[in-house]
PDB file of C-alpha atoms and ligand atoms in Angstrom:
ATOM      1  CA  MET A   1       0.000   0.000   0.000  1.00 30.00           C
ATOM      2  CA  SER A   2       1.213   3.479  -0.741  1.00 30.00           C
ATOM      3  CA  LEU A   3       0.246   6.257   1.629  1.00 28.00           C
ATOM      4  CA  ARG A   4       0.067   8.466  -1.442  1.00 28.00           C
ATOM      5  CA  ASP A   5      -2.528   6.227  -2.989  1.00 29.00           C
ATOM      6  CA  GLY A   6      -5.567   8.424  -2.579  1.00 29.00           C
ATOM      7  CA  ALA A   7      -7.629   6.435  -5.073  1.00 29.00           C
ATOM      8  CA  ALA A   8      -7.109   2.765  -4.263  1.00 30.00           C
ATOM      9  CA  ALA A   9      -9.614   0.343  -5.732  1.00 28.00           C
ATOM     10  CA  ARG A  10     -12.884  -0.094  -3.864  1.00 31.00           C
ATOM     11  CA  ALA A  11     -14.098  -3.544  -2.919  1.00 32.00           C
ATOM     12  CA  ASP A  12     -16.316  -3.469  -6.026  1.00 31.00           C
ATOM     13  CA  GLY A  13     -13.351  -2.517  -8.220  1.00 31.00           C
ATOM     14  CA  ALA A  14     -14.480   1.061  -8.887  1.00 35.00           C
ATOM     15  CA  PRO A  15     -12.046   3.853  -8.034  1.00 37.00           C
ATOM     16  CA  ALA A  16     -12.729   5.560  -4.704  1.00 40.00           C
ATOM     17  CA  THR A  17     -13.166   9.259  -5.346  1.00 44.00           C
ATOM     18  CA  PRO A  18     -13.861  12.243  -3.100  1.00 49.00           C
ATOM     19  CA  ALA A  19     -17.188  12.551  -4.909  1.00 50.00           C
ATOM     20  CA  ASP A  20     -18.603   9.605  -2.948  1.00 59.00           C
ATOM     21  CA  GLY A  21     -17.967  11.427   0.318  1.00 77.00           C
ATOM     22  CA  ALA A  22     -15.519   8.882   1.749  1.00 90.00           C
ATOM     23  CA  LEU A  23     -12.635  10.354   3.724  1.00 93.00           C
ATOM     24  CA  VAL A  24     -11.104   6.941   4.400  1.00 93.00           C
ATOM     25  CA  ARG A  25     -11.723   3.549   2.879  1.00 93.00           C
ATOM     26  CA  CYS A  26     -10.336   0.317   4.348  1.00 94.00           C
ATOM     27  CA  VAL A  27     -10.577  -2.879   2.293  1.00 95.00           C
ATOM     28  CA  ASN A  28      -9.749  -6.211   3.970  1.00 96.00           C
ATOM     29  CA  VAL A  29      -7.235  -4.481   6.203  1.00 97.00           C
ATOM     30  CA  ALA A  30      -5.012  -6.580   8.449  1.00 97.00           C
ATOM     31  CA  ARG A  31      -2.201  -5.788  10.852  1.00 98.00           C
ATOM     32  CA  THR A  32      -0.078  -8.554  12.317  1.00 98.00           C
ATOM     33  CA  PHE A  33       2.712  -7.772  14.763  1.00 97.00           C
ATOM     34  CA  GLY A  34       5.744 -10.071  14.591  1.00 94.00           C
ATOM     35  CA  THR A  35       6.119 -13.316  12.676  1.00 93.00           C
ATOM     36  CA  GLY A  36       6.032 -17.031  13.325  1.00 92.00           C
ATOM     37  CA  PRO A  37       4.478 -18.673  16.344  1.00 92.00           C
ATOM     38  CA  THR A  38       4.588 -15.467  18.426  1.00 93.00           C
ATOM     39  CA  ALA A  39       2.836 -13.312  15.790  1.00 95.00           C
ATOM     40  CA  VAL A  40      -0.149 -11.323  17.056  1.00 96.00           C
ATOM     41  CA  VAL A  41      -3.006 -10.694  14.635  1.00 96.00           C
ATOM     42  CA  ALA A  42      -4.231  -7.366  16.014  1.00 97.00           C
ATOM     43  CA  VAL A  43      -6.591  -6.534  13.111  1.00 97.00           C
ATOM     44  CA  HIS A  44      -7.867  -8.755  10.316  1.00 96.00           C
ATOM     45  CA  ASP A  45     -10.219  -8.454   7.381  1.00 95.00           C
ATOM     46  CA  VAL A  46     -11.561  -5.034   8.287  1.00 96.00           C
ATOM     47  CA  SER A  47     -13.470  -3.237   5.555  1.00 94.00           C
ATOM     48  CA  CYS A  48     -15.018   0.104   6.404  1.00 93.00           C
ATOM     49  CA  THR A  49     -15.620   3.587   5.106  1.00 92.00           C
ATOM     50  CA  VAL A  50     -15.393   6.802   7.075  1.00 93.00           C
ATOM     51  CA  PRO A  51     -17.789   9.267   5.470  1.00 92.00           C
ATOM     52  CA  SER A  52     -17.249  13.004   5.880  1.00 89.00           C
ATOM     53  CA  GLY A  53     -19.169  14.185   8.907  1.00 89.00           C
ATOM     54  CA  ALA A  54     -19.113  10.726  10.557  1.00 93.00           C
ATOM     55  CA  ARG A  55     -19.436  10.586  14.345  1.00 95.00           C
ATOM     56  CA  VAL A  56     -18.264   7.108  15.310  1.00 95.00           C
ATOM     57  CA  ALA A  57     -17.833   5.461  18.703  1.00 96.00           C
ATOM     58  CA  LEU A  58     -15.380   2.579  18.245  1.00 96.00           C
ATOM     59  CA  MET A  59     -15.997   0.072  21.028  1.00 95.00           C
ATOM     60  CA  GLY A  60     -14.808  -3.400  21.973  1.00 94.00           C
ATOM     61  CA  PRO A  61     -12.977  -5.294  24.694  1.00 94.00           C
ATOM     62  CA  SER A  62      -9.409  -4.506  25.665  1.00 95.00           C
ATOM     63  CA  GLY A  63      -7.022  -5.970  23.076  1.00 95.00           C
ATOM     64  CA  SER A  64      -9.685  -6.225  20.365  1.00 96.00           C
ATOM     65  CA  GLY A  65      -7.685  -3.978  17.985  1.00 96.00           C
ATOM     66  CA  LYS A  66      -9.260  -0.535  18.377  1.00 96.00           C
ATOM     67  CA  SER A  67      -6.021   1.421  18.809  1.00 96.00           C
ATOM     68  CA  THR A  68      -4.334  -0.547  16.043  1.00 97.00           C
ATOM     69  CA  LEU A  69      -7.166   0.233  13.621  1.00 96.00           C
ATOM     70  CA  LEU A  70      -7.123   3.903  14.631  1.00 96.00           C
ATOM     71  CA  HIS A  71      -3.374   4.139  13.991  1.00 95.00           C
ATOM     72  CA  LEU A  72      -3.854   2.510  10.579  1.00 95.00           C
ATOM     73  CA  ILE A  73      -6.634   4.940   9.675  1.00 95.00           C
ATOM     74  CA  ALA A  74      -4.397   7.797  10.836  1.00 93.00           C
ATOM     75  CA  GLY A  75      -1.616   6.614   8.519  1.00 91.00           C
ATOM     76  CA  LEU A  76       0.719   6.286  11.516  1.00 90.00           C
ATOM     77  CA  ASP A  77       1.079   2.560  10.844  1.00 93.00           C
ATOM     78  CA  ALA A  78       0.860   0.507   7.646  1.00 94.00           C
ATOM     79  CA  PRO A  79      -1.321  -2.579   7.207  1.00 96.00           C
ATOM     80  CA  THR A  80       0.283  -5.973   6.634  1.00 97.00           C
ATOM     81  CA  GLY A  81      -2.702  -6.908   4.443  1.00 97.00           C
ATOM     82  CA  GLY A  82      -5.443  -5.158   2.493  1.00 97.00           C
ATOM     83  CA  THR A  83      -5.503  -1.498   1.492  1.00 94.00           C
ATOM     84  CA  ILE A  84      -6.277   1.836   3.095  1.00 93.00           C
ATOM     85  CA  ALA A  85      -6.976   4.879   0.973  1.00 91.00           C
ATOM     86  CA  TRP A  86      -7.875   8.422   1.935  1.00 91.00           C
ATOM     87  CA  PRO A  87      -9.897   9.491  -1.116  1.00 90.00           C
ATOM     88  CA  GLY A  88     -11.367  12.542   0.588  1.00 88.00           C
ATOM     89  CA  LEU A  89      -8.162  13.657   2.283  1.00 88.00           C
ATOM     90  CA  GLY A  90      -5.351  13.207  -0.229  1.00 77.00           C
ATOM     91  CA  ALA A  91      -1.695  13.193   0.723  1.00 70.00           C
ATOM     92  CA  GLY A  92      -0.114  15.734   3.036  1.00 63.00           C
ATOM     93  CA  PRO A  93       3.590  16.414   3.606  1.00 61.00           C
ATOM     94  CA  ASN A  94       5.795  13.271   3.783  1.00 66.00           C
ATOM     95  CA  GLY A  95       3.219  11.251   1.860  1.00 66.00           C
ATOM     96  CA  ARG A  96       1.002  10.863   4.959  1.00 71.00           C
ATOM     97  CA  PRO A  97      -2.712  11.391   4.461  1.00 77.00           C
ATOM     98  CA  GLY A  98      -3.957  14.981   4.595  1.00 75.00           C
ATOM     99  CA  PRO A  99      -5.228  16.757   7.672  1.00 85.00           C
ATOM    100  CA  ILE A 100      -5.930  14.158  10.365  1.00 92.00           C
ATOM    101  CA  GLY A 101      -5.780  15.094  14.045  1.00 93.00           C
ATOM    102  CA  VAL A 102      -4.960  12.363  16.557  1.00 93.00           C
ATOM    103  CA  ILE A 103      -5.553  12.421  20.306  1.00 93.00           C
ATOM    104  CA  PHE A 104      -3.679   9.586  21.984  1.00 87.00           C
ATOM    105  CA  GLN A 105      -4.442   7.626  25.125  1.00 80.00           C
ATOM    106  CA  GLY A 106      -3.048   9.304  28.228  1.00 73.00           C
ATOM    107  CA  PRO A 107      -0.824  12.361  28.564  1.00 71.00           C
ATOM    108  CA  SER A 108       0.755  13.467  25.309  1.00 86.00           C
ATOM    109  CA  LEU A 109       1.948  16.996  26.046  1.00 94.00           C
ATOM    110  CA  ILE A 110       5.687  17.682  26.081  1.00 95.00           C
ATOM    111  CA  PRO A 111       6.479  18.427  29.736  1.00 96.00           C
ATOM    112  CA  THR A 112       9.148  21.066  29.106  1.00 97.00           C
ATOM    113  CA  LEU A 113       6.983  23.223  26.824  1.00 97.00           C
ATOM    114  CA  ASP A 114       4.175  25.423  28.070  1.00 96.00           C
ATOM    115  CA  VAL A 115       0.646  24.733  26.874  1.00 97.00           C
ATOM    116  CA  THR A 116       0.675  27.303  24.060  1.00 97.00           C
ATOM    117  CA  GLU A 117       4.026  25.983  22.825  1.00 96.00           C
ATOM    118  CA  ASN A 118       2.667  22.424  22.916  1.00 96.00           C
ATOM    119  CA  VAL A 119      -0.320  23.402  20.801  1.00 96.00           C
ATOM    120  CA  ALA A 120       1.817  25.435  18.381  1.00 97.00           C
ATOM    121  CA  LEU A 121       4.552  22.802  17.930  1.00 96.00           C
ATOM    122  CA  PRO A 122       2.907  20.703  15.163  1.00 92.00           C
ATOM    123  CA  LEU A 123       2.187  23.919  13.263  1.00 94.00           C
ATOM    124  CA  LEU A 124       5.861  24.882  13.447  1.00 95.00           C
ATOM    125  CA  PHE A 125       6.782  21.408  12.166  1.00 90.00           C
ATOM    126  CA  ALA A 126       4.321  22.005   9.311  1.00 87.00           C
ATOM    127  CA  GLY A 127       6.273  25.130   8.364  1.00 91.00           C
ATOM    128  CA  ILE A 128       3.842  27.743   9.684  1.00 94.00           C
ATOM    129  CA  PRO A 129       5.661  30.923  10.818  1.00 96.00           C
ATOM    130  CA  ALA A 130       6.086  31.188  14.598  1.00 95.00           C
ATOM    131  CA  GLN A 131       3.839  34.219  15.035  1.00 95.00           C
ATOM    132  CA  ASP A 132       0.962  32.645  13.080  1.00 96.00           C
ATOM    133  CA  ALA A 133       1.405  29.343  14.918  1.00 96.00           C
ATOM    134  CA  ALA A 134       1.245  31.113  18.302  1.00 95.00           C
ATOM    135  CA  ALA A 135      -1.898  33.013  17.242  1.00 95.00           C
ATOM    136  CA  ARG A 136      -3.592  29.803  16.043  1.00 95.00           C
ATOM    137  CA  ALA A 137      -2.585  28.040  19.258  1.00 96.00           C
ATOM    138  CA  SER A 138      -4.088  30.815  21.396  1.00 95.00           C
ATOM    139  CA  ALA A 139      -7.311  30.763  19.358  1.00 94.00           C
ATOM    140  CA  ALA A 140      -7.554  26.970  19.715  1.00 93.00           C
ATOM    141  CA  LEU A 141      -7.032  27.158  23.492  1.00 94.00           C
ATOM    142  CA  ASP A 142      -9.769  29.773  23.629  1.00 92.00           C
ATOM    143  CA  ARG A 143     -12.094  27.465  21.659  1.00 88.00           C
ATOM    144  CA  VAL A 144     -11.682  24.670  24.220  1.00 88.00           C
ATOM    145  CA  GLY A 145     -12.152  27.036  27.170  1.00 89.00           C
ATOM    146  CA  ILE A 146      -8.605  27.133  28.581  1.00 93.00           C
ATOM    147  CA  ALA A 147      -7.239  30.365  27.083  1.00 93.00           C
ATOM    148  CA  ASP A 148      -5.857  31.339  30.481  1.00 95.00           C
ATOM    149  CA  LEU A 149      -3.744  28.185  30.785  1.00 96.00           C
ATOM    150  CA  GLY A 150      -1.451  28.920  27.816  1.00 96.00           C
ATOM    151  CA  PRO A 151       1.589  29.902  29.925  1.00 97.00           C
ATOM    152  CA  LYS A 152       1.275  26.867  32.261  1.00 97.00           C
ATOM    153  CA  LEU A 153       3.406  23.751  32.066  1.00 97.00           C
ATOM    154  CA  PRO A 154       1.581  20.425  31.490  1.00 95.00           C
ATOM    155  CA  GLU A 155       2.370  19.271  35.054  1.00 96.00           C
ATOM    156  CA  GLU A 156       0.280  22.186  36.345  1.00 96.00           C
ATOM    157  CA  LEU A 157      -2.854  20.984  34.515  1.00 94.00           C
ATOM    158  CA  SER A 158      -5.586  18.624  35.700  1.00 91.00           C
ATOM    159  CA  GLY A 159      -6.284  15.540  33.578  1.00 88.00           C
ATOM    160  CA  GLY A 160      -9.312  17.191  31.993  1.00 88.00           C
ATOM    161  CA  GLN A 161      -7.391  20.390  31.242  1.00 91.00           C
ATOM    162  CA  ALA A 162      -4.573  18.354  29.686  1.00 92.00           C
ATOM    163  CA  GLN A 163      -7.038  16.563  27.405  1.00 89.00           C
ATOM    164  CA  ARG A 164      -8.584  19.916  26.436  1.00 90.00           C
ATOM    165  CA  ALA A 165      -5.078  21.082  25.541  1.00 94.00           C
ATOM    166  CA  ALA A 166      -4.664  17.925  23.436  1.00 93.00           C
ATOM    167  CA  VAL A 167      -7.951  18.752  21.687  1.00 91.00           C
ATOM    168  CA  ALA A 168      -6.737  22.329  21.136  1.00 93.00           C
ATOM    169  CA  ARG A 169      -3.545  20.986  19.535  1.00 94.00           C
ATOM    170  CA  VAL A 170      -5.685  18.997  17.118  1.00 93.00           C
ATOM    171  CA  ILE A 171      -8.052  21.908  16.391  1.00 92.00           C
ATOM    172  CA  ALA A 172      -5.102  24.198  15.607  1.00 94.00           C
ATOM    173  CA  GLY A 173      -4.163  21.877  12.741  1.00 93.00           C
ATOM    174  CA  ARG A 174      -7.647  22.276  11.207  1.00 92.00           C
ATOM    175  CA  PRO A 175      -8.106  18.562  10.472  1.00 93.00           C
ATOM    176  CA  ARG A 176     -10.902  17.057   8.399  1.00 93.00           C
ATOM    177  CA  LEU A 177     -10.767  13.866  10.461  1.00 96.00           C
ATOM    178  CA  ILE A 178     -10.244  13.655  14.227  1.00 96.00           C
ATOM    179  CA  LEU A 179      -9.239  10.324  15.777  1.00 97.00           C
ATOM    180  CA  ALA A 180      -9.376  10.155  19.574  1.00 96.00           C
ATOM    181  CA  ASP A 181      -8.065   7.032  21.301  1.00 95.00           C
ATOM    182  CA  GLU A 182      -9.830   6.729  24.668  1.00 92.00           C
ATOM    183  CA  PRO A 183      -9.597  10.465  25.302  1.00 90.00           C
ATOM    184  CA  THR A 184     -11.632  10.104  28.489  1.00 87.00           C
ATOM    185  CA  GLY A 185     -10.102   6.855  29.770  1.00 86.00           C
ATOM    186  CA  GLN A 186      -8.203   8.507  32.610  1.00 82.00           C
ATOM    187  CA  LEU A 187     -10.852  11.061  33.549  1.00 84.00           C
ATOM    188  CA  ASP A 188     -13.809  10.928  35.920  1.00 85.00           C
ATOM    189  CA  HIS A 189     -17.161  10.575  34.251  1.00 86.00           C
ATOM    190  CA  GLU A 190     -18.182  14.234  34.426  1.00 86.00           C
ATOM    191  CA  THR A 191     -14.827  15.539  33.188  1.00 85.00           C
ATOM    192  CA  GLY A 192     -14.831  12.929  30.423  1.00 87.00           C
ATOM    193  CA  GLY A 193     -18.281  14.135  29.379  1.00 89.00           C
ATOM    194  CA  HIS A 194     -16.959  17.704  29.099  1.00 87.00           C
ATOM    195  CA  VAL A 195     -14.023  16.543  26.952  1.00 88.00           C
ATOM    196  CA  ILE A 196     -16.413  14.713  24.607  1.00 92.00           C
ATOM    197  CA  SER A 197     -18.553  17.862  24.380  1.00 92.00           C
ATOM    198  CA  VAL A 198     -15.468  19.872  23.444  1.00 89.00           C
ATOM    199  CA  LEU A 199     -14.523  17.269  20.819  1.00 92.00           C
ATOM    200  CA  LEU A 200     -18.024  17.203  19.323  1.00 95.00           C
ATOM    201  CA  THR A 201     -18.139  21.009  19.154  1.00 93.00           C
ATOM    202  CA  ALA A 202     -14.687  21.128  17.576  1.00 91.00           C
ATOM    203  CA  ALA A 203     -15.655  18.535  14.959  1.00 94.00           C
ATOM    204  CA  GLU A 204     -18.819  20.495  14.171  1.00 94.00           C
ATOM    205  CA  GLU A 205     -17.004  23.820  13.831  1.00 91.00           C
ATOM    206  CA  LEU A 206     -14.261  22.307  11.656  1.00 92.00           C
ATOM    207  CA  GLY A 207     -16.671  20.231   9.577  1.00 92.00           C
ATOM    208  CA  ALA A 208     -14.528  17.232  10.520  1.00 94.00           C
ATOM    209  CA  ALA A 209     -15.404  13.572  10.948  1.00 95.00           C
ATOM    210  CA  LEU A 210     -14.761  12.137  14.415  1.00 96.00           C
ATOM    211  CA  ILE A 211     -13.906   8.617  15.611  1.00 97.00           C
ATOM    212  CA  VAL A 212     -13.598   8.051  19.358  1.00 96.00           C
ATOM    213  CA  THR A 213     -12.539   4.759  20.930  1.00 95.00           C
ATOM    214  CA  THR A 214     -14.125   4.203  24.317  1.00 94.00           C
ATOM    215  CA  HIS A 215     -15.101   1.541  26.841  1.00 92.00           C
ATOM    216  CA  ASP A 216     -17.760   3.847  28.286  1.00 91.00           C
ATOM    217  CA  ALA A 217     -21.279   3.189  26.964  1.00 91.00           C
ATOM    218  CA  GLN A 218     -22.485   6.628  28.072  1.00 90.00           C
ATOM    219  CA  ILE A 219     -19.669   8.318  26.148  1.00 91.00           C
ATOM    220  CA  ALA A 220     -20.436   6.118  23.123  1.00 93.00           C
ATOM    221  CA  ALA A 221     -24.090   7.130  23.311  1.00 93.00           C
ATOM    222  CA  ARG A 222     -23.059  10.715  22.556  1.00 93.00           C
ATOM    223  CA  LEU A 223     -22.007   9.601  19.041  1.00 94.00           C
ATOM    224  CA  PRO A 224     -24.633   8.439  16.557  1.00 92.00           C
ATOM    225  CA  HIS A 225     -22.561   5.755  14.804  1.00 91.00           C
ATOM    226  CA  ARG A 226     -21.351   2.666  16.640  1.00 91.00           C
ATOM    227  CA  TRP A 227     -18.620   0.282  15.443  1.00 94.00           C
ATOM    228  CA  THR A 228     -17.652  -2.682  17.618  1.00 95.00           C
ATOM    229  CA  MET A 229     -14.421  -4.673  17.390  1.00 95.00           C
ATOM    230  CA  ARG A 230     -13.959  -8.219  18.611  1.00 94.00           C
ATOM    231  CA  ASP A 231     -10.772 -10.303  18.253  1.00 95.00           C
ATOM    232  CA  GLY A 232      -9.366  -7.932  15.628  1.00 96.00           C
ATOM    233  CA  GLY A 233     -12.475  -7.895  13.430  1.00 96.00           C
ATOM    234  CA  LEU A 234     -15.194  -5.306  13.049  1.00 92.00           C
ATOM    235  CA  ALA A 235     -17.959  -7.390  14.608  1.00 79.00           C
ATOM    236  CA  THR A 236     -21.017  -5.185  14.489  1.00 63.00           C
ATOM    237  CA  ARG A 237     -21.750  -2.015  12.636  1.00 57.00           C
ATOM    238  CA  GLY A 238     -23.988   1.004  12.323  1.00 49.00           C
ATOM    239  CA  ALA A 239     -26.305   0.727  15.295  1.00 40.00           C
ATOM    240  CA  GLY A 240     -26.516   4.326  16.435  1.00 41.00           C
ATOM    241  CA  PRO A 241     -30.050   5.509  17.179  1.00 40.00           C
ATOM    242  CA  GLY A 242     -31.787   5.941  13.854  1.00 41.00           C
ATOM    243  CA  ASP A 243     -28.692   4.947  11.925  1.00 45.00           C
ATOM    244  CA  ASP A 244     -27.939   1.593  10.407  1.00 42.00           C
ATOM    245  CA  ARG A 245     -25.260   2.632   7.971  1.00 47.00           C
ATOM    246  CA  ARG A 246     -22.480   0.125   7.438  1.00 48.00           C
ATOM    247  CA  PRO A 247     -19.008   1.255   8.470  1.00 53.00           C
TER     248      PRO A 247
HETATM  249  N1  ATP B 301       3.306  -2.817  18.765  1.00 97.09           N
HETATM  250  C1  ATP B 301       2.748  -3.988  19.070  1.00 97.09           C
HETATM  251  N2  ATP B 301       3.485  -5.115  19.095  1.00 97.09           N
HETATM  252  C2  ATP B 301       2.930  -6.309  19.371  1.00 97.09           C
HETATM  253  N3  ATP B 301       1.625  -6.483  19.670  1.00 97.09           N
HETATM  254  C3  ATP B 301       0.845  -5.389  19.676  1.00 97.09           C
HETATM  255  C4  ATP B 301       1.347  -4.095  19.377  1.00 97.09           C
HETATM  256  N4  ATP B 301       0.327  -3.205  19.453  1.00 97.09           N
HETATM  257  C5  ATP B 301      -0.765  -3.912  19.780  1.00 97.09           C
HETATM  258  N5  ATP B 301      -0.459  -5.222  19.919  1.00 97.09           N
HETATM  259  C6  ATP B 301      -1.390  -6.303  20.236  1.00 97.09           C
HETATM  260  O1  ATP B 301      -2.465  -6.210  19.330  1.00 97.09           O
HETATM  261  C7  ATP B 301      -3.700  -6.503  19.980  1.00 97.09           C
HETATM  262  C8  ATP B 301      -4.656  -5.321  19.818  1.00 97.09           C
HETATM  263  O2  ATP B 301      -4.138  -4.229  20.578  1.00 97.09           O
HETATM  264  P1  ATP B 301      -4.859  -2.815  20.594  1.00 97.09           P
HETATM  265  O3  ATP B 301      -4.021  -1.895  21.414  1.00 97.09           O
HETATM  266  O4  ATP B 301      -5.169  -2.400  19.210  1.00 97.09           O
HETATM  267  O5  ATP B 301      -6.220  -3.147  21.354  1.00 97.09           O
HETATM  268  P2  ATP B 301      -7.330  -2.164  21.964  1.00 97.09           P
HETATM  269  O6  ATP B 301      -8.648  -2.704  21.569  1.00 97.09           O
HETATM  270  O7  ATP B 301      -7.029  -0.755  21.579  1.00 97.09           O
HETATM  271  O8  ATP B 301      -7.099  -2.355  23.522  1.00 97.09           O
HETATM  272  P3  ATP B 301      -7.398  -1.318  24.745  1.00 97.09           P
HETATM  273  O9  ATP B 301      -8.886  -1.136  24.802  1.00 97.09           O
HETATM  274  O10 ATP B 301      -6.854  -2.052  25.938  1.00 97.09           O
HETATM  275  O11 ATP B 301      -6.636  -0.050  24.450  1.00 97.09           O
HETATM  276  C9  ATP B 301      -3.342  -6.827  21.428  1.00 97.09           C
HETATM  277  O12 ATP B 301      -3.223  -8.227  21.564  1.00 97.09           O
HETATM  278  C10 ATP B 301      -1.997  -6.153  21.613  1.00 97.09           C
HETATM  279  O13 ATP B 301      -1.238  -6.826  22.608  1.00 97.09           O
END
């Protein structure tokens, strides 16, 4: 698979094009770690489409392959089988798919940088001039309700504030797809609910699709589309209230 391949063949053989509204298309995707008797099949035979505007809760037991699938969709990892294409996103710098924002499990802020610098850093890496990056970082922090925390170091933030900062870092990049890997896993229920609200608002304002992995049924209920993984496969699909679309 080439990460530049923005028009890989669909399962029916037709080219995937932005015109069909698909941001991401996975066809028979597999990811095996290692080889031989100790190989771990983390994901197998997953076919799914992420339409623009999707709001997906990706659920499933621990070890069922959710994070692995998310990393594949993000283009941070390559499948060992099948194809992934990003027909609605195209290729960004370095051949990686175009604007995708990823929020990882647990703390992800660089401890020696203040919050504004953390949010601005990916913009600097993307070649945006320092002054513009700082302005976009401040605006993103304002959007998630922590404008006053810009000068703080990550260690001075609560868990919920740190996740808001992680959301701000994603917003600043203006992604068309946001992937959040258990963004509320280390937060109490109420704080987690606020973080999901911030994510949903951000996705709405950016016109971005959103996939959130979670073990929390109440968090999942905030998203209309439900995908469930089991033993590396996508076991059930659709299933949000009033929505039976296939993934
Ligand atoms: N880098 C790796 N090397 C080897 N095995 C891995 C690697 N990453 C994941 N795995 C294995 O792949 C399987 C799926 O892991 P994954 O993290 O995708 O599950 P998950 O559903 O996200 O779990 P959780 O809900 O606990 O985060 C597990 O058996 C895991 O041990």
